[in-house]
Amino acid sequence: MQGNQSTVIKMSKMVARPKSPVGALVPQFYAGRDIFITGATGFMGKVLIERLLSTCPDVGRLHLLMRPKKGETPEKRLMKLKQSQVFDIIRQQNPSQLDKLSFIQGDVAQPGLGIANEYLKQLQEVSVVFHSAATLKFDEPLPSAVEQNVLSVMRLMDICDTLPNLQALVHVSTAYCNPELNVIEEKVYPAPAPLPRLLALVEAVPAPLLANITPQYIKPKPNTYTFTKAMAEEAVRSRVNRSYPIAIFRPTIVVSSLKNPYPGWIENLNGPSGVIAAAGKGLLHVFSRKPGARADLLPVDIAIDTLLAVGWETAVDKLPEVRVYNCSTYENPTTWGEFEAALKIYLTRYPLDGCLWYPSGSGVENRYAQKILEFSLQTVPLHIAEYIMRALGVKMKISLITAEQRLRAMNDVLAFFALREWKFKTDNVEKLRARLTPSDAAIYNLDPRSIDWNDHYKNFVKGTRKYLLKEKDQDMEEARKHANRMYLLHKGVIFFVMILLFRLILQNKTVREIVYGSLRLLLSLLFATYTSVIEA
């Protein structure tokens, strides 16, 4: 009886399993092909896995590079990954797809990616490689940044040289690896330094000395992140002895999803989502931004759908040269001023739980004014609040002083993007979009013109609340009541401060005489007007 039941269950799963849509070239290409992914546990990596499993039902195995982390083995990390919220729909509709995930134990910061021979054998059937692992820290020491961003792709290409069935390698870079330029074309720009000299430098120069000379060495790049991402592109471009085509994929600022797997899905606290969370909790009150500057915010599902199409086109065209794809929303721009205005609307309409203060953050363009306001509205209040909490014996999940330090660091990173703007040429992405069949276009959205920014900002705020901070919809009403109480307190404090300042100003005799004189003049004018009206 049990055997019959298991047979029925297997048959039902087979019947329910969707097939690649007729006429859709991208799902047909990935059908039966094994994929190797680095950076699979990151924000973009998870969406990449989800889109592969959900849109390419016949895809082969997905081999995910994983290292032991925080005492967890790759086996345990893979189990946790499968339980991620991003796969909820797959677990409901076609759970057997998750059985296609397998880990490859390794580390991009190790020689040979730290992959043992037993795992290298698993990669022999791989057809497409997506390399998205990287350090995203702008202030990473140069040796560490080179190890993770430059040497990692060189080591990966060494492994790719041994894969007999490899048809495409897609290296995920960043649209901001050449930030000293105003117009960014879809090409690999000259390297900021000779690659062999860089590798020799980080190996030979002592760390303290290297830290001192780094700012001058990486110029005109503003930080080690953009410098090493540019150097990684040079490493890819200069790899001539290879039998497989390579593409470079450059996304802009990746934010919450437009539609897939859910509208507003986000699992990344960096950048704009960090601003939403910090402002919504009442911690962030001022941030740098140029209101009219374009904010090239890219929904993660548009980025990943484009990435999958890039993998397909790279394998099909088999170009000997490296083709670059700038993935940007330049065709349908929004601005940092619109981002700020949307937050003021939707953070009050969909408030976060237990905010410490009423969401009242504002953008400032002048960096000096921003620093002064940051010190007076964030640094001082949060330090005082921390000391009061300690005196009262109140324990908090995170130190307010630590939170304040992180806010300043986040603001410094955001200012790099929010006070400037770039024009990204997207000809290759536009040609790729036009090349898709109608069936492909119905599955994969490569078009930034499909974004309704007002609706997207609303879902971004709601998604930050639900998916990033794990706050429940049923607690929304209580969050609104709490936010209303914080609003009254916020206005009360402003009124108190204004009265206090007014009293302090009146302490000066000259100012007091001017104020009282102005009041007497105003009263006399009002009395004269009243008298003339009565007599008339």
XYZ file of C-alpha atoms in Angstrom:
536
model
C 0.000 0.000 0.000
C 2.778 2.402 0.942
C 4.622 1.577 -2.276
C 1.497 2.400 -4.326
C 1.080 5.701 -2.476
C 4.683 6.737 -3.145
C 4.238 5.829 -6.821
C 1.087 7.974 -7.010
C 2.869 10.883 -5.332
C 5.787 10.646 -7.754
C 3.415 10.491 -10.730
C 1.443 13.493 -9.459
C 4.657 15.495 -9.147
C 5.647 14.499 -12.649
C 2.269 15.588 -14.019
C 2.346 18.889 -12.117
C 5.856 19.755 -13.239
C 5.738 22.660 -15.725
C 7.538 22.427 -19.028
C 9.516 25.123 -20.799
C 7.091 27.402 -22.690
C 6.959 26.844 -26.424
C 8.996 29.454 -28.256
C 10.923 30.566 -25.187
C 14.591 30.297 -26.122
C 16.141 31.056 -22.737
C 14.441 28.223 -20.758
C 15.181 25.857 -23.642
C 18.848 26.810 -23.537
C 19.182 26.134 -19.794
C 17.241 22.851 -20.018
C 19.489 19.942 -19.029
C 22.489 22.192 -18.389
C 24.422 22.295 -15.111
C 25.214 25.747 -13.682
C 28.025 26.781 -11.333
C 27.305 29.873 -9.179
C 29.568 31.808 -6.826
C 27.988 34.255 -4.381
C 24.878 32.071 -4.310
C 23.933 32.928 -0.714
C 23.968 36.677 -1.371
C 21.011 38.895 -2.234
C 21.396 38.639 -6.008
C 22.558 35.031 -5.805
C 19.343 33.874 -4.146
C 17.189 35.566 -6.779
C 19.359 34.061 -9.517
C 18.725 30.575 -8.106
C 15.004 31.254 -7.695
C 14.596 32.529 -11.262
C 16.538 29.598 -12.700
C 14.423 27.052 -10.821
C 11.091 28.789 -11.443
C 11.518 29.814 -15.102
C 13.697 26.941 -16.336
C 11.918 23.827 -15.018
C 14.238 21.485 -16.925
C 17.494 23.071 -15.799
C 20.162 20.635 -14.624
C 21.980 20.783 -11.294
C 22.939 24.087 -9.715
C 26.356 23.827 -8.070
C 26.765 26.510 -5.404
C 30.172 27.517 -4.060
C 29.921 27.606 -0.256
C 32.417 27.903 2.569
C 32.026 27.086 6.268
C 30.803 30.238 8.001
C 30.221 31.109 11.646
C 30.601 27.486 12.685
C 28.137 26.215 10.071
C 29.182 23.623 7.508
C 28.292 24.033 3.817
C 25.751 21.194 4.257
C 23.923 23.132 6.957
C 24.147 26.393 5.027
C 22.599 24.682 1.995
C 19.739 23.373 4.134
C 19.112 26.877 5.484
C 19.281 28.301 1.971
C 16.566 25.917 0.810
C 14.334 27.166 3.626
C 14.761 30.784 2.537
C 11.608 32.818 2.038
C 12.652 33.501 -1.548
C 11.768 29.886 -2.436
C 8.282 29.836 -0.867
C 6.497 29.680 -4.223
C 8.794 26.933 -5.493
C 8.194 24.902 -2.313
C 4.437 25.248 -2.869
C 4.304 24.555 -6.596
C 7.303 22.382 -7.448
C 9.387 21.471 -4.375
C 11.451 18.845 -6.219
C 13.246 21.704 -8.006
C 15.141 22.457 -4.783
C 16.673 18.976 -4.961
C 18.752 20.302 -7.865
C 20.803 22.460 -5.478
C 24.155 21.043 -4.391
C 27.116 22.673 -2.692
C 30.723 22.859 -3.778
C 32.854 23.440 -0.697
C 35.307 26.228 -1.351
C 36.265 29.854 -0.755
C 36.976 32.557 -3.346
C 39.768 33.912 -1.112
C 41.740 30.638 -1.307
C 44.061 29.351 -4.053
C 42.079 27.262 -6.506
C 38.978 28.665 -4.770
C 39.729 26.110 -2.060
C 37.929 23.410 -4.080
C 39.096 19.836 -3.460
C 39.400 17.328 -6.312
C 36.247 15.468 -5.288
C 34.221 18.629 -5.834
C 36.036 19.548 -9.048
C 34.730 16.276 -10.492
C 31.170 17.463 -9.823
C 31.787 20.474 -12.066
C 32.769 18.519 -15.184
C 29.241 18.724 -16.637
C 28.857 22.478 -16.006
C 27.813 24.514 -19.055
C 27.407 28.035 -17.621
C 29.223 29.813 -14.782
C 27.882 32.919 -13.003
C 30.530 34.627 -10.861
C 28.928 37.093 -8.441
C 30.997 36.530 -5.276
C 32.837 39.678 -4.149
C 33.453 41.882 -1.165
C 31.164 44.912 -1.239
C 33.019 46.880 1.425
C 34.234 50.211 0.091
C 36.912 50.483 2.784
C 38.288 46.934 2.488
C 42.111 46.836 2.844
C 43.686 46.556 -0.587
C 45.166 43.030 -0.114
C 41.803 41.630 0.976
C 39.948 43.430 -1.827
C 42.416 42.092 -4.391
C 42.096 38.576 -2.953
C 38.304 38.526 -3.141
C 37.610 40.666 -6.217
C 40.584 40.135 -8.529
C 42.307 36.871 -7.697
C 38.934 35.145 -7.304
C 38.003 35.648 -10.957
C 41.513 34.632 -12.085
C 41.273 31.434 -10.042
C 37.790 30.799 -11.362
C 38.999 31.115 -14.969
C 41.746 28.605 -14.170
C 39.025 26.161 -13.145
C 36.889 27.046 -16.159
C 39.827 26.089 -18.399
C 39.420 22.499 -17.140
C 35.656 22.234 -17.745
C 35.080 20.382 -21.055
C 31.442 21.400 -21.512
C 31.671 25.088 -20.560
C 29.764 27.356 -22.952
C 29.724 30.687 -21.092
C 31.244 32.513 -18.125
C 29.428 35.624 -16.921
C 31.383 37.845 -14.538
C 29.202 40.132 -12.396
C 30.974 43.466 -12.062
C 29.475 46.854 -11.163
C 28.388 49.836 -13.247
C 30.456 52.001 -10.900
C 33.906 50.512 -11.499
C 34.808 53.636 -13.525
C 33.205 56.355 -11.361
C 35.684 59.024 -12.422
C 33.866 59.139 -15.790
C 30.518 60.836 -16.389
C 29.521 58.627 -19.322
C 30.043 54.870 -18.965
C 30.127 52.870 -22.196
C 29.767 49.113 -22.570
C 33.445 48.364 -22.870
C 36.373 47.406 -20.672
C 38.304 50.591 -19.925
C 42.111 50.711 -19.569
C 43.195 49.242 -16.238
C 43.988 51.757 -13.483
C 47.258 49.860 -12.850
C 49.256 47.041 -14.484
C 47.785 43.781 -13.197
C 51.105 41.967 -12.566
C 52.466 44.992 -10.703
C 49.354 45.146 -8.486
C 49.634 41.469 -7.554
C 53.334 41.892 -6.759
C 52.632 45.010 -4.705
C 50.052 43.447 -2.376
C 52.285 40.429 -1.856
C 55.551 42.279 -1.170
C 54.640 45.513 0.627
C 53.997 45.335 4.406
C 50.363 45.954 5.361
C 50.928 49.222 7.357
C 52.914 50.799 4.513
C 50.434 49.580 1.904
C 47.546 51.111 3.864
C 49.338 54.474 3.819
C 50.007 54.496 0.085
C 46.673 52.966 -1.012
C 44.699 56.244 -1.471
C 47.362 57.632 -3.785
C 47.933 54.328 -5.582
C 44.281 53.718 -6.503
C 43.615 57.231 -7.846
C 41.434 58.247 -9.642
C 39.311 55.487 -8.089
C 37.729 56.684 -4.819
C 37.974 53.379 -2.917
C 39.385 49.874 -3.057
C 36.038 48.396 -4.121
C 35.776 50.292 -7.418
C 39.521 49.923 -8.004
C 39.558 46.140 -7.625
C 36.341 45.675 -9.627
C 37.991 47.585 -12.483
C 41.092 45.424 -12.111
C 38.906 42.301 -12.198
C 37.530 43.415 -15.567
C 41.100 43.781 -16.810
C 41.842 40.243 -15.597
C 38.849 38.987 -17.589
C 39.720 41.003 -20.717
C 43.353 39.927 -20.745
C 42.527 36.208 -20.548
C 43.221 35.275 -24.160
C 44.019 31.562 -23.990
C 40.541 30.225 -23.374
C 38.053 28.069 -25.245
C 34.845 29.611 -23.879
C 33.177 33.032 -24.305
C 33.054 35.536 -21.430
C 30.674 38.416 -20.708
C 30.844 41.158 -18.102
C 27.551 42.132 -16.468
C 27.409 45.561 -14.774
C 24.345 46.314 -12.631
C 23.811 49.701 -10.995
C 22.346 50.028 -7.460
C 20.348 46.821 -6.955
C 17.242 47.264 -4.796
C 14.018 45.388 -4.028
C 12.241 43.366 -6.687
C 9.643 44.778 -9.029
C 7.627 41.557 -9.208
C 9.601 38.326 -8.672
C 9.604 36.406 -6.424
C 7.330 38.972 -4.736
C 6.872 42.732 -5.241
C 9.258 44.493 -2.876
C 11.313 41.427 -1.909
C 14.580 42.550 -0.344
C 17.232 40.853 1.759
C 20.011 43.414 1.715
C 20.533 46.126 4.329
C 23.043 48.062 2.218
C 22.320 51.350 0.480
C 18.731 52.551 -0.033
C 17.167 49.686 1.945
C 19.393 50.637 4.887
C 18.101 54.206 4.623
C 14.505 52.950 4.692
C 15.110 50.733 7.720
C 17.090 53.345 9.682
C 14.731 56.228 8.885
C 11.677 54.060 9.573
C 13.034 53.100 12.999
C 13.598 56.771 13.826
C 17.404 56.474 13.919
C 18.358 58.241 10.684
C 17.406 61.929 10.531
C 19.696 63.305 7.842
C 21.455 61.849 4.807
C 23.380 63.187 1.838
C 21.686 63.524 -1.510
C 21.374 65.829 -4.499
C 17.613 66.026 -5.050
C 17.696 66.405 -8.831
C 20.368 63.762 -9.433
C 19.328 60.509 -11.095
C 19.096 57.609 -8.684
C 19.940 54.573 -10.800
C 18.039 52.093 -8.641
C 17.673 48.698 -10.315
C 15.035 46.155 -9.201
C 16.793 42.887 -8.470
C 14.495 40.777 -10.670
C 15.178 42.981 -13.719
C 18.895 42.604 -12.985
C 18.693 38.805 -12.689
C 16.409 38.350 -15.702
C 18.935 40.336 -17.725
C 21.778 38.246 -16.297
C 20.091 35.009 -17.379
C 19.548 36.394 -20.872
C 23.212 37.476 -20.971
C 24.270 33.905 -20.155
C 22.148 32.624 -23.028
C 23.385 35.182 -25.570
C 27.028 34.710 -24.573
C 26.797 30.956 -25.168
C 24.889 31.338 -28.439
C 27.097 34.027 -30.026
C 30.466 32.560 -28.908
C 32.270 35.866 -29.411
C 36.061 35.800 -29.002
C 36.068 39.240 -27.378
C 34.516 40.114 -24.016
C 31.112 41.753 -24.352
C 29.989 44.170 -21.616
C 26.384 44.772 -20.524
C 25.474 47.898 -18.524
C 22.240 47.093 -16.687
C 20.695 50.431 -15.737
C 17.362 52.238 -15.352
C 18.648 55.226 -17.346
C 15.784 54.802 -19.844
C 13.260 55.380 -17.038
C 15.016 57.518 -14.427
C 14.008 58.441 -10.925
C 15.768 60.960 -8.673
C 17.037 61.002 -5.108
C 14.500 63.741 -4.374
C 11.703 61.412 -5.475
C 13.158 58.643 -3.334
C 13.162 60.957 -0.291
C 9.597 62.184 -0.961
C 8.361 58.591 -1.293
C 9.904 57.632 2.047
C 8.134 60.485 3.823
C 4.821 59.232 2.437
C 5.151 55.468 2.780
C 7.109 55.237 6.036
C 4.200 56.982 7.751
C 1.594 54.958 5.859
C 3.342 51.626 6.528
C 5.353 52.347 9.719
C 7.932 49.949 11.090
C 7.361 48.237 14.428
C 8.542 49.927 17.615
C 10.169 52.970 16.027
C 12.372 54.831 18.528
C 11.339 58.175 17.063
C 8.931 59.484 14.461
C 10.311 58.904 10.909
C 11.518 62.396 10.062
C 14.668 61.980 7.997
C 15.561 64.593 5.392
C 18.170 64.812 2.671
C 20.860 67.489 2.596
C 23.068 68.322 -0.388
C 25.795 70.346 1.349
C 28.233 67.944 3.019
C 29.224 70.423 5.738
C 25.597 71.079 6.660
C 24.959 67.350 6.596
C 27.792 66.669 9.033
C 26.600 69.397 11.434
C 23.005 68.128 11.352
C 24.179 64.526 11.644
C 26.132 65.380 14.793
C 23.313 67.372 16.416
C 20.330 65.228 15.352
C 21.862 61.732 15.455
C 25.227 61.449 17.165
C 24.450 63.470 20.311
C 20.851 62.209 20.848
C 21.766 58.542 20.307
C 24.766 58.740 22.637
C 22.656 60.415 25.326
C 19.885 57.829 24.875
C 22.429 55.001 25.167
C 23.798 56.343 28.458
C 20.277 56.831 29.845
C 19.381 53.235 28.883
C 22.482 51.959 30.620
C 21.723 53.972 33.754
C 18.192 52.553 33.853
C 19.463 49.032 33.240
C 17.514 48.678 29.990
C 19.055 46.140 27.618
C 18.671 46.667 23.860
C 19.324 44.310 20.951
C 21.947 46.668 19.569
C 23.937 49.485 21.114
C 22.649 52.880 19.984
C 26.254 54.089 19.812
C 27.116 51.201 17.494
C 24.005 51.973 15.444
C 25.063 55.610 15.160
C 28.518 54.615 13.933
C 27.000 52.339 11.307
C 24.644 55.099 10.193
C 27.569 57.455 9.620
C 29.421 54.782 7.640
C 26.315 54.038 5.565
C 25.780 57.723 4.878
C 29.350 58.126 3.676
C 28.883 55.234 1.237
C 25.499 56.495 0.028
C 26.848 60.028 -0.490
C 29.206 58.654 -3.140
C 26.181 57.745 -5.290
C 23.574 60.283 -4.154
C 25.618 63.442 -4.787
C 26.631 62.487 -8.348
C 25.065 61.039 -11.449
C 26.291 59.045 -14.407
C 25.026 58.278 -17.893
C 25.205 54.566 -18.630
C 25.180 53.450 -22.252
C 22.978 50.352 -22.552
C 23.100 49.485 -26.247
C 24.005 45.822 -25.700
C 21.203 45.312 -23.178
C 18.705 47.009 -25.503
C 19.782 44.771 -28.402
C 19.488 41.740 -26.144
C 15.996 42.807 -25.098
C 14.952 43.165 -28.750
C 16.391 39.735 -29.508
C 14.107 37.893 -27.076
C 11.074 36.124 -28.471
C 7.617 37.211 -27.242
C 7.524 34.057 -25.115
C 10.871 34.978 -23.533
C 9.768 38.572 -22.965
C 6.663 37.297 -21.177
C 8.916 35.468 -18.689
C 11.976 37.710 -18.393
C 11.626 41.443 -17.818
C 14.653 43.320 -19.159
C 12.793 46.610 -19.582
C 13.276 49.389 -16.984
C 10.461 51.297 -18.675
C 8.064 48.831 -17.039
C 8.792 50.377 -13.617
C 6.126 52.555 -12.004
C 8.398 54.316 -9.523
C 5.655 55.421 -7.161
C 4.316 51.884 -6.909
C 7.827 50.463 -6.633
C 8.752 52.791 -3.763
C 5.591 51.738 -1.922
C 6.487 48.063 -2.331
C 10.100 48.819 -1.410
C 9.020 50.201 1.965
C 6.523 47.394 2.552
C 9.102 44.803 1.456
C 11.742 46.214 3.803
C 9.244 45.864 6.619
C 8.088 42.365 5.711
C 11.039 40.564 4.142
C 14.115 42.336 5.503
C 12.980 43.175 9.055
C 10.575 40.185 9.294
C 7.733 42.313 10.679
C 4.194 40.920 10.445
C 1.309 42.549 8.584
C -1.063 41.914 11.502
C 1.096 44.177 13.682
C 0.669 47.123 11.312
C -2.198 48.746 13.240
C -0.232 48.755 16.484
C 2.759 50.161 14.583
C 0.547 53.009 13.320
C -0.668 53.794 16.846
C 2.897 53.828 18.126
C 3.992 56.061 15.229
C 1.153 58.493 16.059
C 2.385 58.689 19.649
C 5.903 59.321 18.377
C 4.513 62.063 16.112
C 2.980 63.914 19.063
C 6.242 63.557 20.995
C 8.205 64.732 17.962
C 6.064 67.866 17.551
C 6.122 68.505 21.279
C 9.920 68.428 21.360
C 10.122 70.778 18.365
C 7.735 73.245 20.062
C 9.706 73.045 23.330
C 13.006 73.670 21.537
C 11.554 76.648 19.670
C 10.281 78.205 22.910
C 13.644 77.551 24.571
C 15.545 79.156 21.708
C 13.182 82.123 21.717
C 13.753 82.647 25.435
C 17.506 82.389 24.987
C 17.401 84.935 22.193
C 15.422 87.352 24.344
C 18.205 87.314 26.940
C 20.094 89.725 24.686
C 18.969 93.303 25.430
C 19.326 94.545 21.846
C 17.419 91.581 20.413
C 14.738 91.979 23.068
C 14.231 95.659 22.189
C 14.005 94.808 18.485
C 11.446 92.035 19.111
C 9.330 94.134 21.490
C 9.580 97.128 19.163
C 8.420 95.038 16.227
C 5.484 93.716 18.270
C 4.478 97.260 19.297
C 4.685 98.405 15.675
C 2.590 95.441 14.516
C -0.048 96.105 17.183
C -0.223 99.805 16.307
C -0.690 98.946 12.618
C -3.451 96.500 13.456
C -5.138 99.063 15.702
C -4.909 101.756 13.016
C -6.401 99.399 10.430
C -9.207 98.426 12.794
C -9.979 102.105 13.587
C -10.118 103.060 9.896
C -12.517 100.214 9.181
C -14.813 101.211 12.068
C -14.882 104.881 11.030
C -15.624 103.942 7.434
